[in-house]
Tab-separated table of C-alpha atoms and ligand atoms in Angstrom:
chain	number	residue	atom	x	y	z
A	26	MET	CA	0.285	0.095	-0.049
A	27	GLN	CA	2.623	2.869	-1.275
A	28	ASN	CA	-0.026	4.767	-1.984
A	29	ILE	CA	-1.802	5.664	1.493
A	30	SER	CA	0.189	8.281	2.904
A	31	THR	CA	-1.195	11.511	4.992
A	32	ASN	CA	0.653	13.841	2.979
A	33	ILE	CA	-1.297	16.876	1.780
A	34	ASP	CA	1.681	18.459	-0.081
A	35	GLU	CA	1.484	15.431	-2.331
A	36	ALA	CA	-1.848	15.303	-2.896
A	37	LEU	CA	-2.468	19.258	-3.993
A	38	ALA	CA	0.850	18.774	-7.156
A	39	LEU	CA	-1.057	15.662	-7.583
A	40	LEU	CA	-4.239	17.765	-8.093
A	41	ARG	CA	-2.861	20.075	-10.059
A	42	ALA	CA	-1.356	18.030	-12.201
A	43	GLY	CA	-4.945	16.474	-13.595
A	44	GLU	CA	-4.895	13.596	-11.769
A	45	LEU	CA	-7.089	11.226	-9.090
A	46	VAL	CA	-6.564	11.391	-5.165
A	47	GLY	CA	-8.683	9.317	-2.431
A	48	ILE	CA	-9.412	11.422	-0.239
A	49	PRO	CA	-11.106	11.161	3.684
A	50	THR	CA	-14.539	13.068	4.338
A	51	GLU	CA	-16.114	12.609	7.984
A	52	THR	CA	-19.215	10.527	5.278
A	53	VAL	CA	-16.945	8.639	2.701
A	54	TYR	CA	-13.931	8.353	1.233
A	55	GLY	CA	-14.483	11.089	-2.519
A	56	LEU	CA	-12.746	9.874	-5.571
A	57	ALA	CA	-11.398	13.184	-5.552
A	58	ALA	CA	-9.784	15.591	-8.686
A	59	ASP	CA	-9.601	18.998	-10.385
A	60	ALA	CA	-13.377	19.946	-10.628
A	61	ALA	CA	-12.479	22.751	-13.419
A	62	ARG	CA	-10.738	20.821	-16.138
A	63	PRO	CA	-12.870	17.656	-17.794
A	64	GLU	CA	-10.191	16.133	-18.621
A	65	ALA	CA	-8.821	15.139	-15.171
A	66	VAL	CA	-12.372	14.233	-14.241
A	67	ALA	CA	-13.352	11.513	-16.834
A	68	LYS	CA	-10.430	9.959	-15.398
A	69	ILE	CA	-12.487	9.628	-12.872
A	70	PHE	CA	-15.614	7.991	-14.959
A	71	THR	CA	-12.829	5.168	-15.822
A	72	MET	CA	-11.298	4.321	-12.486
A	73	LYS	CA	-15.029	4.087	-11.291
A	74	GLY	CA	-16.600	2.990	-14.243
A	75	ARG	CA	-19.453	5.110	-14.178
A	76	PRO	CA	-21.459	5.654	-16.906
A	77	ALA	CA	-20.839	9.182	-17.366
A	78	ASP	CA	-24.212	11.412	-17.807
A	79	HIS	CA	-23.668	10.590	-14.029
A	80	PRO	CA	-22.882	14.509	-12.407
A	81	VAL	CA	-20.553	15.119	-9.284
A	82	ILE	CA	-20.768	16.628	-6.562
A	83	VAL	CA	-17.633	18.969	-6.371
A	84	HIS	CA	-16.389	20.234	-2.789
A	85	LEU	CA	-15.476	23.458	-1.778
A	86	ALA	CA	-13.763	24.931	1.227
A	87	GLY	CA	-16.938	27.324	1.892
A	88	LYS	CA	-20.158	28.344	1.510
A	89	ASP	CA	-18.027	32.037	0.058
A	90	GLN	CA	-17.176	30.006	-2.750
A	91	LEU	CA	-21.053	29.331	-3.800
A	92	SER	CA	-20.600	31.680	-5.702
A	93	ASP	CA	-17.741	30.775	-7.873
A	94	TRP	CA	-19.931	27.309	-9.644
A	95	ALA	CA	-23.725	28.171	-9.030
A	96	ARG	CA	-26.345	31.414	-9.715
A	97	ASP	CA	-28.997	32.390	-9.579
A	98	ILE	CA	-28.803	31.411	-5.867
A	99	PRO	CA	-32.066	31.286	-3.064
A	100	ASP	CA	-31.127	32.225	-0.044
A	101	SER	CA	-32.420	28.307	1.887
A	102	ALA	CA	-29.417	27.217	0.344
A	103	TRP	CA	-27.650	29.745	2.114
A	104	LYS	CA	-29.376	29.535	5.165
A	105	LEU	CA	-28.187	25.698	4.778
A	106	ALA	CA	-24.069	26.429	4.351
A	107	GLU	CA	-24.309	28.497	6.867
A	108	ALA	CA	-26.461	25.680	9.083
A	109	PHE	CA	-24.537	23.098	7.462
A	110	TRP	CA	-21.490	23.500	6.339
A	111	PRO	CA	-18.655	21.816	6.415
A	112	GLY	CA	-20.430	18.976	7.276
A	113	SER	CA	-22.723	16.102	5.557
A	114	LEU	CA	-24.921	18.586	3.271
A	115	THR	CA	-24.299	18.724	-0.583
A	116	LEU	CA	-26.688	21.338	-1.798
A	117	ILE	CA	-28.493	21.358	-6.388
A	118	LEU	CA	-28.519	24.330	-7.162
A	119	GLN	CA	-27.865	26.242	-10.794
A	120	ARG	CA	-24.326	26.085	-11.997
A	121	GLN	CA	-22.818	28.693	-13.470
A	122	PRO	CA	-21.899	28.532	-17.310
A	123	GLN	CA	-17.971	28.260	-16.573
A	124	VAL	CA	-18.991	24.113	-14.986
A	125	PRO	CA	-17.873	21.967	-16.906
A	126	ASP	CA	-20.300	19.435	-18.785
A	127	ALA	CA	-18.243	16.439	-16.977
A	128	VAL	CA	-19.047	17.637	-14.130
A	129	THR	CA	-22.829	17.776	-14.150
A	130	GLY	CA	-23.737	15.082	-17.166
A	131	GLY	CA	-24.710	18.093	-19.228
A	132	GLN	CA	-26.981	18.845	-16.509
A	133	ASP	CA	-28.440	23.388	-15.058
A	134	THR	CA	-27.392	21.967	-12.428
A	135	VAL	CA	-24.060	21.755	-10.007
A	136	GLY	CA	-24.148	20.166	-6.955
A	137	LEU	CA	-22.157	21.358	-4.439
A	138	ARG	CA	-20.938	20.312	-0.376
A	139	ALA	CA	-17.984	21.619	1.605
A	140	PRO	CA	-16.992	18.619	3.449
A	141	ALA	CA	-15.795	18.296	7.274
A	142	HIS	CA	-12.700	16.287	7.541
A	143	PRO	CA	-10.052	18.924	8.226
A	144	LEU	CA	-7.228	16.936	6.212
A	145	THR	CA	-9.135	17.723	2.898
A	146	HIS	CA	-10.551	21.133	4.051
A	147	GLU	CA	-7.140	22.467	4.500
A	148	LEU	CA	-6.927	20.205	1.034
A	149	LEU	CA	-9.952	22.139	-0.138
A	150	ARG	CA	-8.427	25.957	1.105
A	151	ARG	CA	-5.141	25.500	-0.413
A	152	PHE	CA	-6.150	24.172	-3.479
A	153	GLY	CA	-8.946	27.100	-3.910
A	154	GLY	CA	-10.628	25.728	-6.597
A	155	GLY	CA	-13.404	22.583	-6.102
A	156	LEU	CA	-12.824	19.267	-6.403
A	157	ALA	CA	-15.138	17.471	-8.707
A	158	ALA	CA	-15.082	13.770	-6.490
A	159	PRO	CA	-17.845	11.044	-6.183
A	160	SER	CA	-17.008	7.822	-3.783
A	161	ALA	CA	-14.144	6.022	-3.632
A	162	ASN	CA	-15.661	2.968	-4.936
A	163	GLN	CA	-16.332	0.720	-8.273
A	164	PHE	CA	-20.181	2.241	-9.478
A	165	GLY	CA	-22.650	-0.031	-7.550
A	166	HIS	CA	-20.349	-1.284	-5.354
A	167	VAL	CA	-20.416	-0.312	-1.042
A	168	SER	CA	-18.700	2.992	-0.927
A	169	PRO	CA	-15.134	3.057	1.723
A	170	THR	CA	-14.880	3.953	4.626
A	171	THR	CA	-11.787	3.621	5.460
A	172	ALA	CA	-8.237	4.688	2.535
A	173	GLN	CA	-7.985	1.098	2.930
A	174	HIS	CA	-11.329	0.552	1.677
A	175	VAL	CA	-9.876	2.699	-0.728
A	176	TYR	CA	-6.740	0.643	-1.855
A	177	ALA	CA	-9.410	-2.356	-2.042
A	178	GLU	CA	-11.074	-0.930	-5.396
A	179	PHE	CA	-7.890	0.245	-7.222
A	180	GLY	CA	-5.115	-0.810	-5.244
A	181	GLU	CA	-1.912	1.704	-7.304
A	182	ARG	CA	-4.050	2.202	-10.412
A	183	LEU	CA	-4.763	5.323	-8.239
A	184	PRO	CA	-1.428	7.614	-7.761
A	185	LEU	CA	-2.594	8.800	-3.608
A	186	ILE	CA	-5.088	8.067	-0.887
A	187	LEU	CA	-4.730	10.792	1.907
A	188	ASP	CA	-5.361	8.429	4.133
A	189	GLY	CA	-7.550	10.248	7.132
A	190	GLY	CA	-8.526	7.527	9.476
A	191	PRO	CA	-12.442	6.055	9.993
A	192	CYS	CA	-15.315	8.715	8.229
A	193	LEU	CA	-17.539	10.403	11.453
A	194	VAL	CA	-20.129	9.754	9.811
A	195	GLY	CA	-19.786	6.496	7.096
A	196	VAL	CA	-23.090	6.698	5.184
A	197	GLU	CA	-23.251	10.233	2.005
A	198	SER	CA	-24.176	13.048	2.884
A	199	THR	CA	-27.850	14.887	2.418
A	200	ILE	CA	-28.577	15.915	-0.776
A	201	VAL	CA	-31.223	18.788	-1.231
A	202	GLY	CA	-32.003	19.754	-4.092
A	203	LEU	CA	-33.386	23.530	-4.278
A	204	THR	CA	-33.722	24.269	-8.477
A	205	GLY	CA	-37.192	23.543	-8.060
A	206	ASP	CA	-40.090	25.109	-6.696
A	207	PHE	CA	-40.414	23.123	-2.832
A	208	PRO	CA	-36.519	22.606	-1.591
A	209	THR	CA	-36.788	18.313	-2.190
A	210	LEU	CA	-34.579	15.486	-0.312
A	211	LEU	CA	-33.375	14.381	-2.898
A	212	ARG	CA	-31.247	11.282	-1.157
A	213	PRO	CA	-31.000	10.858	3.328
A	214	GLY	CA	-28.212	10.866	4.692
A	215	GLY	CA	-25.693	12.034	7.406
A	216	VAL	CA	-27.500	15.521	7.968
A	217	PRO	CA	-30.812	14.903	9.998
A	218	ARG	CA	-33.913	15.074	7.169
A	219	GLU	CA	-35.670	17.574	10.822
A	220	ALA	CA	-32.507	19.699	11.238
A	221	ILE	CA	-33.529	20.974	7.291
A	222	GLU	CA	-36.436	21.250	8.662
A	223	ASP	CA	-35.915	23.138	11.050
A	224	VAL	CA	-33.071	25.691	9.522
A	225	LEU	CA	-35.981	26.300	6.319
A	226	GLY	CA	-39.302	25.578	8.775
A	227	ILE	CA	-40.563	23.856	5.843
A	228	THR	CA	-41.758	20.050	5.141
A	229	LEU	CA	-38.796	18.696	2.112
A	230	VAL	CA	-40.728	16.863	-0.408
A	231	HIS	CA	-39.485	13.182	-0.498
A	232	HIS	CA	-40.375	11.138	-3.142
A	233	GLU	CA	-39.380	7.758	-1.851
A	234	LYS	CA	-39.432	4.785	-5.197
A	235	PRO	CA	-36.356	3.572	-6.770
A	236	ALA	CA	-34.682	1.651	-4.087
A	237	GLU	CA	-38.694	0.942	-2.967
A	238	ALA	CA	-39.682	-0.271	-6.607
A	239	LYS	CA	-36.807	-2.055	-6.856
A	240	LEU	CA	-37.589	-4.509	-3.856
A	241	ARG	CA	-40.873	-4.976	-5.174
A	242	VAL	CA	-39.233	-6.481	-8.789
A	243	SER	CA	-37.469	-9.756	-7.882
A	244	GLY	CA	-34.996	-10.753	-10.263
A	245	LEU	CA	-34.020	-7.635	-10.860
A	246	LEU	CA	-30.835	-6.947	-9.488
A	247	ASP	CA	-29.789	-3.123	-9.427
A	248	SER	CA	-27.232	-2.763	-6.817
A	249	HIS	CA	-25.509	0.175	-5.644
A	250	TYR	CA	-24.308	0.782	-1.990
A	251	ALA	CA	-24.271	-2.959	-3.105
A	252	PRO	CA	-21.813	-6.357	-1.637
A	253	ARG	CA	-21.417	-8.663	-3.563
A	254	THR	CA	-22.632	-11.868	-1.588
A	255	PRO	CA	-26.170	-11.314	-2.311
A	256	LEU	CA	-27.798	-9.582	1.040
A	257	TYR	CA	-31.026	-9.789	2.311
A	258	MET	CA	-33.472	-7.860	5.297
A	259	GLY	CA	-35.868	-8.958	7.287
A	260	GLY	CA	-37.439	-9.660	10.779
A	261	LEU	CA	-34.836	-11.364	13.296
A	262	ARG	CA	-37.010	-14.502	14.078
A	263	ARG	CA	-38.243	-15.155	10.001
A	264	LEU	CA	-33.479	-14.813	8.675
A	265	GLU	CA	-32.758	-16.644	12.155
A	266	ASP	CA	-35.373	-19.201	10.050
A	267	GLU	CA	-33.819	-19.180	7.110
A	268	ALA	CA	-30.566	-19.575	8.869
A	269	TYR	CA	-30.999	-22.306	9.850
A	270	ARG	CA	-32.330	-24.168	7.027
A	271	HIS	CA	-29.662	-22.365	4.746
A	272	LEU	CA	-26.770	-24.254	7.238
A	273	GLU	CA	-28.659	-27.873	7.347
A	274	GLN	CA	-28.699	-27.210	3.266
A	275	GLY	CA	-24.596	-27.078	3.914
A	276	LYS	CA	-25.272	-23.592	2.556
A	277	ARG	CA	-22.559	-21.028	3.837
A	278	VAL	CA	-25.692	-18.084	5.815
A	279	ALA	CA	-23.543	-14.804	7.847
A	280	ILE	CA	-26.721	-13.195	10.230
A	281	LEU	CA	-26.379	-9.037	10.952
A	282	HIS	CA	-28.819	-8.030	14.007
A	283	ARG	CA	-29.313	-6.173	16.612
A	284	SER	CA	-32.484	-7.702	18.816
A	285	PRO	CA	-31.195	-11.244	20.706
A	286	LEU	CA	-30.072	-13.646	19.019
A	287	ALA	CA	-33.452	-16.730	19.926
A	288	GLY	CA	-30.972	-19.899	19.388
A	289	GLY	CA	-27.337	-21.193	19.519
A	290	VAL	CA	-26.914	-22.649	16.223
A	291	CYS	CA	-23.855	-24.461	15.482
A	292	GLY	CA	-22.264	-22.430	11.932
A	293	LEU	CA	-24.320	-19.562	12.490
A	294	GLU	CA	-22.379	-17.018	11.979
A	295	SER	CA	-23.632	-13.632	13.593
A	296	HIS	CA	-22.532	-10.518	13.849
A	297	GLN	CA	-24.057	-7.664	16.099
A	298	MET	CA	-24.732	-4.528	14.799
A	299	PRO	CA	-25.313	-1.327	16.699
A	300	ASP	CA	-28.457	-0.050	18.576
A	301	GLU	CA	-28.607	3.156	17.769
A	302	PRO	CA	-29.030	5.477	14.761
A	303	GLU	CA	-25.734	6.908	14.492
A	304	ALA	CA	-23.132	3.988	15.056
A	305	PHE	CA	-25.172	1.902	12.730
A	306	ALA	CA	-24.340	4.252	10.036
A	307	ARG	CA	-21.029	4.431	10.728
A	308	ASP	CA	-20.021	0.782	11.049
A	309	LEU	CA	-22.232	0.093	8.095
A	310	TYR	CA	-20.120	0.228	4.338
A	311	ALA	CA	-17.175	-1.852	6.630
A	312	THR	CA	-18.918	-4.229	8.019
A	313	LEU	CA	-21.020	-5.285	4.643
A	314	ARG	CA	-16.969	-5.259	3.867
A	315	VAL	CA	-15.775	-7.468	5.614
A	316	PHE	CA	-18.674	-9.998	6.023
A	317	ASP	CA	-18.769	-9.768	2.097
A	318	GLU	CA	-14.148	-10.508	1.434
A	319	GLY	CA	-13.027	-13.092	-0.184
A	320	ARG	CA	-16.630	-14.642	-0.729
A	321	HIS	CA	-17.314	-17.773	2.429
A	322	PHE	CA	-21.191	-16.631	2.470
A	323	ASP	CA	-23.488	-17.644	0.548
A	324	PHE	CA	-25.681	-14.977	1.528
A	325	LEU	CA	-26.029	-12.362	4.094
A	326	LEU	CA	-28.995	-11.918	6.002
A	327	LEU	CA	-29.415	-8.135	7.821
A	328	GLU	CA	-32.278	-7.286	10.617
A	329	THR	CA	-34.611	-4.810	8.660
A	330	PRO	CA	-33.543	-1.402	10.599
A	331	PRO	CA	-36.362	0.534	13.136
A	332	GLN	CA	-38.796	3.054	10.746
A	333	THR	CA	-37.971	5.594	12.268
A	334	PRO	CA	-37.424	9.172	11.170
A	335	ALA	CA	-33.671	8.161	12.904
A	336	TRP	CA	-33.158	5.460	10.640
A	337	LEU	CA	-34.236	6.910	7.127
A	338	ALA	CA	-30.337	7.637	5.819
A	339	VAL	CA	-29.040	3.570	6.868
A	340	ASN	CA	-33.430	2.450	6.086
A	341	ASP	CA	-32.294	3.992	2.009
A	342	ARG	CA	-29.393	2.745	2.025
A	343	VAL	CA	-29.803	-0.853	3.459
A	344	LYS	CA	-32.590	-0.553	0.965
A	345	ARG	CA	-30.469	-0.622	-2.145
A	346	ALA	CA	-27.570	-2.607	-0.480
A	347	ALA	CA	-30.193	-6.097	-0.671
A	348	VAL	CA	-31.559	-7.922	-3.231
A	349	GLY	CA	-34.788	-8.363	-1.227
A	350	ILE	CA	-36.564	-8.938	1.935
A	351	LEU	CA	-37.513	-12.492	3.692
A	352	THR	CA	-41.683	-11.518	4.724
B	404	LIG	O1	-20.425	12.277	0.783
B	404	LIG	C1	-21.071	11.967	-0.300
B	404	LIG	O2	-21.961	12.944	-0.629
B	404	LIG	C2	-20.019	11.350	-0.980
B	404	LIG	C3	-18.382	11.813	-0.565
B	404	LIG	C4	-17.625	11.587	-1.106
B	404	LIG	O3	-18.734	13.829	-1.232
B	404	LIG	N1	-20.455	11.241	-2.397
B	404	LIG	C5	-21.172	10.667	-3.404
B	404	LIG	O4	-20.999	10.906	-4.310
B	404	LIG	O5	-22.174	10.833	-2.953
B	404	LIG	P1	-21.613	10.323	-5.231
B	404	LIG	O6	-21.381	10.551	-6.741
B	404	LIG	O7	-21.360	8.320	-4.797
B	404	LIG	O8	-22.751	10.575	-5.010
B	404	LIG	C6	-23.429	11.981	-5.931
B	404	LIG	C7	-24.710	11.352	-5.584
B	404	LIG	C8	-24.697	10.776	-7.228
B	404	LIG	O9	-26.359	10.435	-6.291
B	404	LIG	C9	-26.212	12.258	-8.695
B	404	LIG	O10	-26.785	11.948	-8.967
B	404	LIG	C10	-25.817	13.260	-7.052
B	404	LIG	O11	-25.092	12.797	-5.925
B	404	LIG	N2	-25.958	14.503	-8.209
B	404	LIG	C11	-24.759	14.571	-8.041
B	404	LIG	N3	-25.154	16.196	-8.879
B	404	LIG	C12	-25.797	16.339	-9.509
B	404	LIG	C13	-26.410	17.220	-9.955
B	404	LIG	N4	-26.473	18.138	-10.642
B	404	LIG	N5	-28.551	16.741	-9.735
B	404	LIG	C14	-28.699	15.821	-9.035
B	404	LIG	N6	-28.300	15.205	-8.312
B	404	LIG	C15	-26.466	15.321	-8.683
B	405	LIG	MG1	-21.478	6.802	-4.882
């Protein structure tokens, strides 16, 4: 792992030369390039195997740079940036005309966020410009929450991975769209929906369709945030029954649970997940990676998290990671 380091000078030199750098943020690690250079941004898509029409978030040092990238900025954007930046909130705004199509996927809008991780904040402050960065994983795979996870995705193909330790939030930023008639929650994430609604004094519009639609169509594995080992969710008793049945048939199964397991049956691998939504979010992707590694299991079973507002971001991610729900 020759390319993992904490050297900001080296990261700056590479980014200024149009190269890619893995960067820590408080949510997940990003795969960063100079957002002003289309040829640098293009390398992100090649490395990730990501369709070129997917827009990427531009990371900034702070709200002073908002108007370099966005125009017709509504009051709501300034309020949210004031309240949550640096932090886990991405704002979708009308783009300035010079923002490259490579960043916006050819759309009129741009996603902007000032991450809170101190190493990357310092990097952005010294860089001065914006860094285009999606999560540093192969397209559709589980997002990385350590420098070693980024290495596991891209190895030595990436010139440098800045090591900022494990991510404290563990799921991606909350995305709020501010270009329509009403502020819209486009992706639940690190900043709770209620905190945003408190600042704006309104209820966010939220359409939960995509992940749910996937679950109803069995066999359609539109995997996103997903381990390579098939993951099923359900109530714990249902999962235990399923696990024992498959163990008897010689299958290798692991249960990731929050509630206590009913019985100690030999051969069943299990892992206790945190009982509290922030801690659960922080551990989720790392745990999925551990159980996915080496494909030791035929499938993974995850106890469905509580369906309360505090678990919104976690539920969004686990639904996308799962291939189905056992009912
Ligand atoms: O926490 C995060 O947001 C992490 C870290 C690295 O900052 N980044 C991240 O990036 O999750 P990515 O590319 O994996 O997801 C970005 C999401 C995508 O779903 C993309 O469609 C959306 O942001 N997005 C970016 N720009 C957009 C735009 N102009 N309009 C609508 N959606 C946009
Ligand atoms: Mg991603």
